[in-house]
CSV table of N, CA and C in Angstrom, one decimal:
chain,number,residue,atom,x,y,z
A,15,MET,N,-28.0,4.9,27.0
A,15,MET,CA,-26.1,5.3,26.9
A,15,MET,C,-25.8,6.4,26.0
A,16,LYS,N,-24.8,6.2,27.0
A,16,LYS,CA,-24.4,8.0,26.1
A,16,LYS,C,-22.8,7.2,24.8
A,17,GLY,N,-22.9,8.4,24.3
A,17,GLY,CA,-21.8,7.5,23.6
A,17,GLY,C,-20.5,8.5,23.3
A,18,TYR,N,-19.9,8.1,23.1
A,18,TYR,CA,-17.9,8.7,23.4
A,18,TYR,C,-17.4,9.0,22.6
A,19,VAL,N,-17.2,9.9,21.1
A,19,VAL,CA,-15.4,9.6,20.5
A,19,VAL,C,-14.5,10.3,21.1
A,20,VAL,N,-13.0,9.2,21.1
A,20,VAL,CA,-12.3,9.3,21.9
A,20,VAL,C,-11.0,9.3,20.4
A,21,ILE,N,-10.2,10.4,20.8
A,21,ILE,CA,-9.5,10.5,19.7
A,21,ILE,C,-7.9,11.4,20.4
A,22,ASP,N,-7.4,10.4,19.5
A,22,ASP,CA,-6.2,10.4,20.5
A,22,ASP,C,-4.9,11.7,18.8
A,23,THR,N,-4.5,12.1,18.6
A,23,THR,CA,-3.9,13.4,17.9
A,23,THR,C,-3.0,13.7,18.1
A,24,GLU,N,-2.1,13.4,16.6
A,24,GLU,CA,-0.5,13.6,16.7
A,24,GLU,C,-0.4,14.4,15.9
A,25,ILE,N,-0.7,15.8,15.8
A,25,ILE,CA,-0.7,16.8,14.7
A,25,ILE,C,0.7,17.1,14.1
A,26,VAL,N,0.5,17.0,12.9
A,26,VAL,CA,2.0,17.0,11.8
A,26,VAL,C,2.1,18.5,10.9
A,27,ASP,N,0.8,19.4,10.5
A,27,ASP,CA,0.3,20.2,10.0
A,27,ASP,C,0.0,21.0,10.8
A,28,GLN,N,0.3,21.9,11.2
A,28,GLN,CA,-0.2,22.9,12.6
A,28,GLN,C,-1.8,23.7,11.8
A,29,GLU,N,-0.9,24.5,10.2
A,29,GLU,CA,-1.7,25.2,9.3
A,29,GLU,C,-3.0,24.7,8.8
A,30,ALA,N,-2.8,23.9,8.8
A,30,ALA,CA,-4.0,22.8,7.9
A,30,ALA,C,-4.9,22.1,9.6
A,31,TYR,N,-4.4,21.8,10.9
A,31,TYR,CA,-5.4,21.3,11.5
A,31,TYR,C,-6.1,22.8,12.1
A,32,LEU,N,-5.5,24.0,12.3
A,32,LEU,CA,-6.4,25.0,12.9
A,32,LEU,C,-7.3,25.2,11.6
A,33,GLU,N,-7.5,24.8,10.3
A,33,GLU,CA,-8.5,25.0,9.7
A,33,GLU,C,-9.4,23.6,9.7
A,34,VAL,N,-9.3,22.7,10.4
A,34,VAL,CA,-10.1,21.6,10.7
A,34,VAL,C,-10.9,21.6,11.7
A,35,ILE,N,-10.3,22.4,13.1
A,35,ILE,CA,-10.6,22.4,13.9
A,35,ILE,C,-11.6,23.4,14.0
A,36,ALA,N,-11.6,24.6,13.1
A,36,ALA,CA,-12.7,26.1,13.2
A,36,ALA,C,-13.4,25.4,12.7
A,37,GLN,N,-13.6,24.6,11.8
A,37,GLN,CA,-14.9,23.3,11.6
A,37,GLN,C,-15.8,22.7,12.7
A,38,MET,N,-15.1,22.3,13.3
A,38,MET,CA,-15.2,21.1,13.9
A,38,MET,C,-16.6,21.3,15.2
A,39,PRO,N,-16.4,22.4,15.7
A,39,PRO,CA,-17.4,22.4,16.8
A,39,PRO,C,-19.0,22.9,15.8
A,40,GLY,N,-19.0,23.5,15.4
A,40,GLY,CA,-20.3,23.5,14.4
A,40,GLY,C,-20.6,21.9,13.8
A,41,ILE,N,-19.9,21.0,13.8
A,41,ILE,CA,-20.4,19.8,13.1
A,41,ILE,C,-20.1,18.9,13.7
A,42,VAL,N,-20.2,19.0,15.3
A,42,VAL,CA,-20.0,18.6,16.6
A,42,VAL,C,-21.5,18.5,17.1
A,43,GLU,N,-21.8,20.0,17.6
A,43,GLU,CA,-22.9,20.7,17.6
A,43,GLU,C,-24.2,19.8,16.5
A,44,ALA,N,-24.0,20.3,15.1
A,44,ALA,CA,-25.3,19.8,14.8
A,44,ALA,C,-25.8,18.1,15.1
A,45,HIS,N,-24.8,17.6,15.5
A,45,HIS,CA,-24.8,15.8,15.7
A,45,HIS,C,-24.9,16.2,16.8
A,46,GLY,N,-25.6,16.5,17.7
A,46,GLY,CA,-26.0,16.7,19.2
A,46,GLY,C,-25.1,16.4,20.1
A,47,GLY,N,-23.9,16.6,19.7
A,47,GLY,CA,-22.2,16.6,20.3
A,47,GLY,C,-22.1,17.5,21.5
A,48,ARG,N,-21.7,17.1,22.2
A,48,ARG,CA,-20.8,18.7,22.9
A,48,ARG,C,-19.2,17.8,23.8
A,49,PHE,N,-18.3,18.9,23.3
A,49,PHE,CA,-16.6,18.4,23.6
A,49,PHE,C,-16.6,18.5,25.1
A,50,VAL,N,-16.4,17.1,25.9
A,50,VAL,CA,-15.5,17.2,26.8
A,50,VAL,C,-14.5,17.6,27.7
A,51,MET,N,-13.6,17.2,26.3
A,51,MET,CA,-11.9,17.8,26.4
A,51,MET,C,-11.4,17.7,25.5
A,52,ARG,N,-10.1,18.7,25.4
A,52,ARG,CA,-9.3,19.0,24.1
A,52,ARG,C,-8.6,19.2,24.8
A,53,THR,N,-7.3,18.8,24.7
A,53,THR,CA,-5.8,19.3,25.4
A,53,THR,C,-4.8,18.6,25.2
A,54,SER,N,-3.9,19.3,25.1
A,54,SER,CA,-2.2,18.7,24.9
A,54,SER,C,-1.7,18.6,25.9
A,55,ASP,N,-2.2,17.9,27.1
A,55,ASP,CA,-1.7,18.2,28.6
A,55,ASP,C,-2.1,17.0,29.6
A,56,ALA,N,-1.8,16.0,28.4
A,56,ALA,CA,-2.0,14.7,29.3
A,56,ALA,C,-0.8,14.2,29.8
A,57,GLU,N,-1.1,13.9,31.0
A,57,GLU,CA,0.4,12.9,31.6
A,57,GLU,C,0.3,11.7,31.7
A,58,PRO,N,0.6,10.8,31.3
A,58,PRO,CA,1.1,9.4,31.3
A,58,PRO,C,1.5,9.4,32.9
A,59,VAL,N,0.7,8.6,33.0
A,59,VAL,CA,0.7,7.8,34.7
A,59,VAL,C,1.2,6.3,34.7
A,60,GLU,N,0.6,5.2,33.3
A,60,GLU,CA,0.7,4.1,33.4
A,60,GLU,C,0.8,3.5,32.0
A,61,GLY,N,1.2,2.2,32.0
A,61,GLY,CA,1.1,1.3,30.5
A,61,GLY,C,1.3,1.9,29.2
A,62,GLY,N,2.4,3.6,28.8
A,62,GLY,CA,3.1,3.9,28.1
A,62,GLY,C,2.1,4.5,27.0
A,63,TRP,N,0.7,5.2,27.8
A,63,TRP,CA,0.2,5.5,26.3
A,63,TRP,C,0.1,7.0,26.8
A,64,ALA,N,0.8,7.5,25.7
A,64,ALA,CA,0.9,9.5,26.1
A,64,ALA,C,0.6,9.8,24.5
A,65,PRO,N,-0.4,10.2,24.7
A,65,PRO,CA,-1.5,11.0,23.4
A,65,PRO,C,-1.1,12.5,23.7
A,66,LYS,N,-0.6,12.5,22.1
A,66,LYS,CA,0.0,14.5,21.9
A,66,LYS,C,-1.3,14.8,22.2
A,67,ARG,N,-2.6,14.9,21.5
A,67,ARG,CA,-3.6,15.8,21.8
A,67,ARG,C,-4.6,14.9,22.2
A,68,LEU,N,-5.2,14.9,23.2
A,68,LEU,CA,-6.6,14.3,23.4
A,68,LEU,C,-8.1,15.0,23.1
A,69,VAL,N,-9.1,14.6,23.2
A,69,VAL,CA,-10.2,14.7,22.6
A,69,VAL,C,-11.5,14.0,23.0
A,70,ILE,N,-12.0,14.2,23.7
A,70,ILE,CA,-13.3,13.3,24.4
A,70,ILE,C,-14.5,14.7,23.9
A,71,MET,N,-15.4,13.7,22.6
A,71,MET,CA,-17.1,14.3,22.5
A,71,MET,C,-17.9,13.3,23.6
A,72,GLU,N,-18.5,14.1,24.0
A,72,GLU,CA,-20.1,13.0,24.3
A,72,GLU,C,-21.3,13.5,23.3
A,73,PHE,N,-21.9,12.1,22.7
A,73,PHE,CA,-23.0,12.5,22.2
A,73,PHE,C,-24.4,11.7,23.4
A,74,ASP,N,-25.1,11.8,22.4
A,74,ASP,CA,-26.5,10.9,23.2
A,74,ASP,C,-27.0,9.7,23.4
A,75,SER,N,-25.5,9.0,22.9
A,75,SER,CA,-25.6,7.9,22.1
A,75,SER,C,-24.6,6.7,21.2
A,76,PRO,N,-23.9,5.7,21.4
A,76,PRO,CA,-23.1,5.2,20.7
A,76,PRO,C,-23.5,5.7,19.1
A,77,GLU,N,-24.8,4.9,18.5
A,77,GLU,CA,-25.1,5.6,17.1
A,77,GLU,C,-25.3,7.0,16.8
A,78,ALA,N,-25.6,7.6,17.9
A,78,ALA,CA,-25.0,9.6,16.8
A,78,ALA,C,-24.0,9.8,17.2
A,79,ALA,N,-22.8,9.2,18.1
A,79,ALA,CA,-21.5,9.1,17.7
A,79,ALA,C,-20.8,9.0,16.4
A,80,LYS,N,-21.6,7.5,16.1
A,80,LYS,CA,-21.5,7.1,15.0
A,80,LYS,C,-22.0,7.7,13.7
A,81,GLY,N,-23.0,8.3,14.1
A,81,GLY,CA,-23.9,9.0,12.8
A,81,GLY,C,-22.7,10.1,12.5
A,82,PHE,N,-21.7,11.1,14.0
A,82,PHE,CA,-21.1,12.2,13.6
A,82,PHE,C,-20.1,11.7,12.4
A,83,LEU,N,-19.1,10.5,12.8
A,83,LEU,CA,-18.4,9.8,12.2
A,83,LEU,C,-18.8,9.8,10.6
A,84,ASN,N,-19.3,9.3,11.0
A,84,ASN,CA,-19.8,9.1,9.1
A,84,ASN,C,-20.7,10.3,8.5
A,85,SER,N,-20.6,11.3,9.3
A,85,SER,CA,-21.7,12.9,8.9
A,85,SER,C,-20.9,12.5,7.2
A,86,ASP,N,-22.0,13.6,6.3
A,86,ASP,CA,-21.5,14.1,5.2
A,86,ASP,C,-20.2,15.2,5.7
A,87,ALA,N,-20.9,15.7,6.2
A,87,ALA,CA,-19.8,17.4,7.0
A,87,ALA,C,-18.7,16.5,7.7
A,88,TYR,N,-18.5,15.4,8.2
A,88,TYR,CA,-16.9,15.3,8.8
A,88,TYR,C,-16.1,14.4,7.6
A,89,THR,N,-17.3,13.6,6.8
A,89,THR,CA,-16.1,13.1,6.0
A,89,THR,C,-15.6,13.8,4.9
A,90,ALA,N,-16.1,15.1,4.8
A,90,ALA,CA,-15.6,16.1,3.8
A,90,ALA,C,-14.8,16.8,4.2
A,91,LEU,N,-14.2,16.3,5.7
A,91,LEU,CA,-12.9,17.2,6.1
A,91,LEU,C,-11.3,16.0,6.5
A,92,ASN,N,-12.2,14.6,5.7
A,92,ASN,CA,-11.3,13.7,5.9
A,92,ASN,C,-9.7,13.8,5.2
A,93,ASP,N,-9.8,14.3,4.4
A,93,ASP,CA,-8.5,14.5,3.4
A,93,ASP,C,-7.4,15.6,3.5
A,94,LEU,N,-8.4,16.8,4.3
A,94,LEU,CA,-7.5,17.6,5.1
A,94,LEU,C,-7.4,17.1,6.2
A,95,ARG,N,-8.1,16.3,7.4
A,95,ARG,CA,-7.9,16.2,8.4
A,95,ARG,C,-6.6,15.0,8.6
A,96,ARG,N,-6.5,14.1,7.5
A,96,ARG,CA,-5.3,13.2,7.3
A,96,ARG,C,-3.9,13.6,6.7
A,97,GLN,N,-4.3,15.2,5.7
A,97,GLN,CA,-2.8,15.7,5.8
A,97,GLN,C,-2.6,16.3,7.6
A,98,ALA,N,-3.4,16.9,8.1
A,98,ALA,CA,-3.0,17.8,9.6
A,98,ALA,C,-2.6,17.0,10.2
A,99,ALA,N,-3.0,15.2,10.6
A,99,ALA,CA,-2.7,14.9,11.7
A,99,ALA,C,-2.7,13.3,11.7
A,100,HIS,N,-1.7,12.7,12.1
A,100,HIS,CA,-2.0,10.9,12.5
A,100,HIS,C,-3.4,11.0,13.6
A,101,ALA,N,-4.8,9.9,13.2
A,101,ALA,CA,-5.2,10.2,14.5
A,101,ALA,C,-5.6,8.7,15.4
A,102,ARG,N,-6.1,8.7,16.1
A,102,ARG,CA,-6.5,7.3,16.6
A,102,ARG,C,-7.9,7.7,16.7
A,103,ILE,N,-9.0,6.9,16.6
A,103,ILE,CA,-10.1,6.8,16.9
A,103,ILE,C,-11.5,6.1,17.1
A,104,VAL,N,-11.8,6.3,18.6
A,104,VAL,CA,-12.7,5.0,18.9
A,104,VAL,C,-14.2,5.4,19.2
A,105,VAL,N,-15.1,4.7,19.5
A,105,VAL,CA,-16.3,4.6,19.9
A,105,VAL,C,-16.8,4.4,21.1
A,106,ALA,N,-17.1,4.8,21.9
A,106,ALA,CA,-17.4,4.6,23.6
A,106,ALA,C,-18.3,4.4,23.6
A,107,GLU,N,-19.3,3.3,24.2
A,107,GLU,CA,-20.2,2.6,25.4
A,107,GLU,C,-20.0,3.8,26.6
A,108,GLY,N,-20.6,4.7,27.2
A,108,GLY,CA,-20.4,5.1,28.5
A,108,GLY,C,-21.7,5.5,29.5
A,109,VAL,N,-22.2,5.5,30.8
A,109,VAL,CA,-23.3,5.7,30.8
A,109,VAL,C,-23.8,7.2,30.9
A,110,ALA,N,-24.9,7.2,31.4
A,110,ALA,CA,-25.1,8.5,31.3
A,110,ALA,C,-25.2,9.4,32.5
A,111,SER,N,-25.1,10.6,32.2
A,111,SER,CA,-24.7,11.1,33.2
A,111,SER,C,-25.6,12.5,33.7
């Protein structure tokens, strides 16, 4: 089963956020992940969920996705990331493509 990290982000400090996203692709790739989606253009259709910025990353397994989130490289960005944005993050299991 694939593992997905889904992040709903509200950016509050654009300059700090740019520092975070400059480092993120290398960290994701180092953990075998890839970006499936990064957009600020998600159209709410039902249920009242209106993400400001939606990011979806795919990993080989849910364990790999959790490994990414718990990695030294990712957690080293926690202070800057939390200064830059408010985020809701989930890990989900999905079907292999």
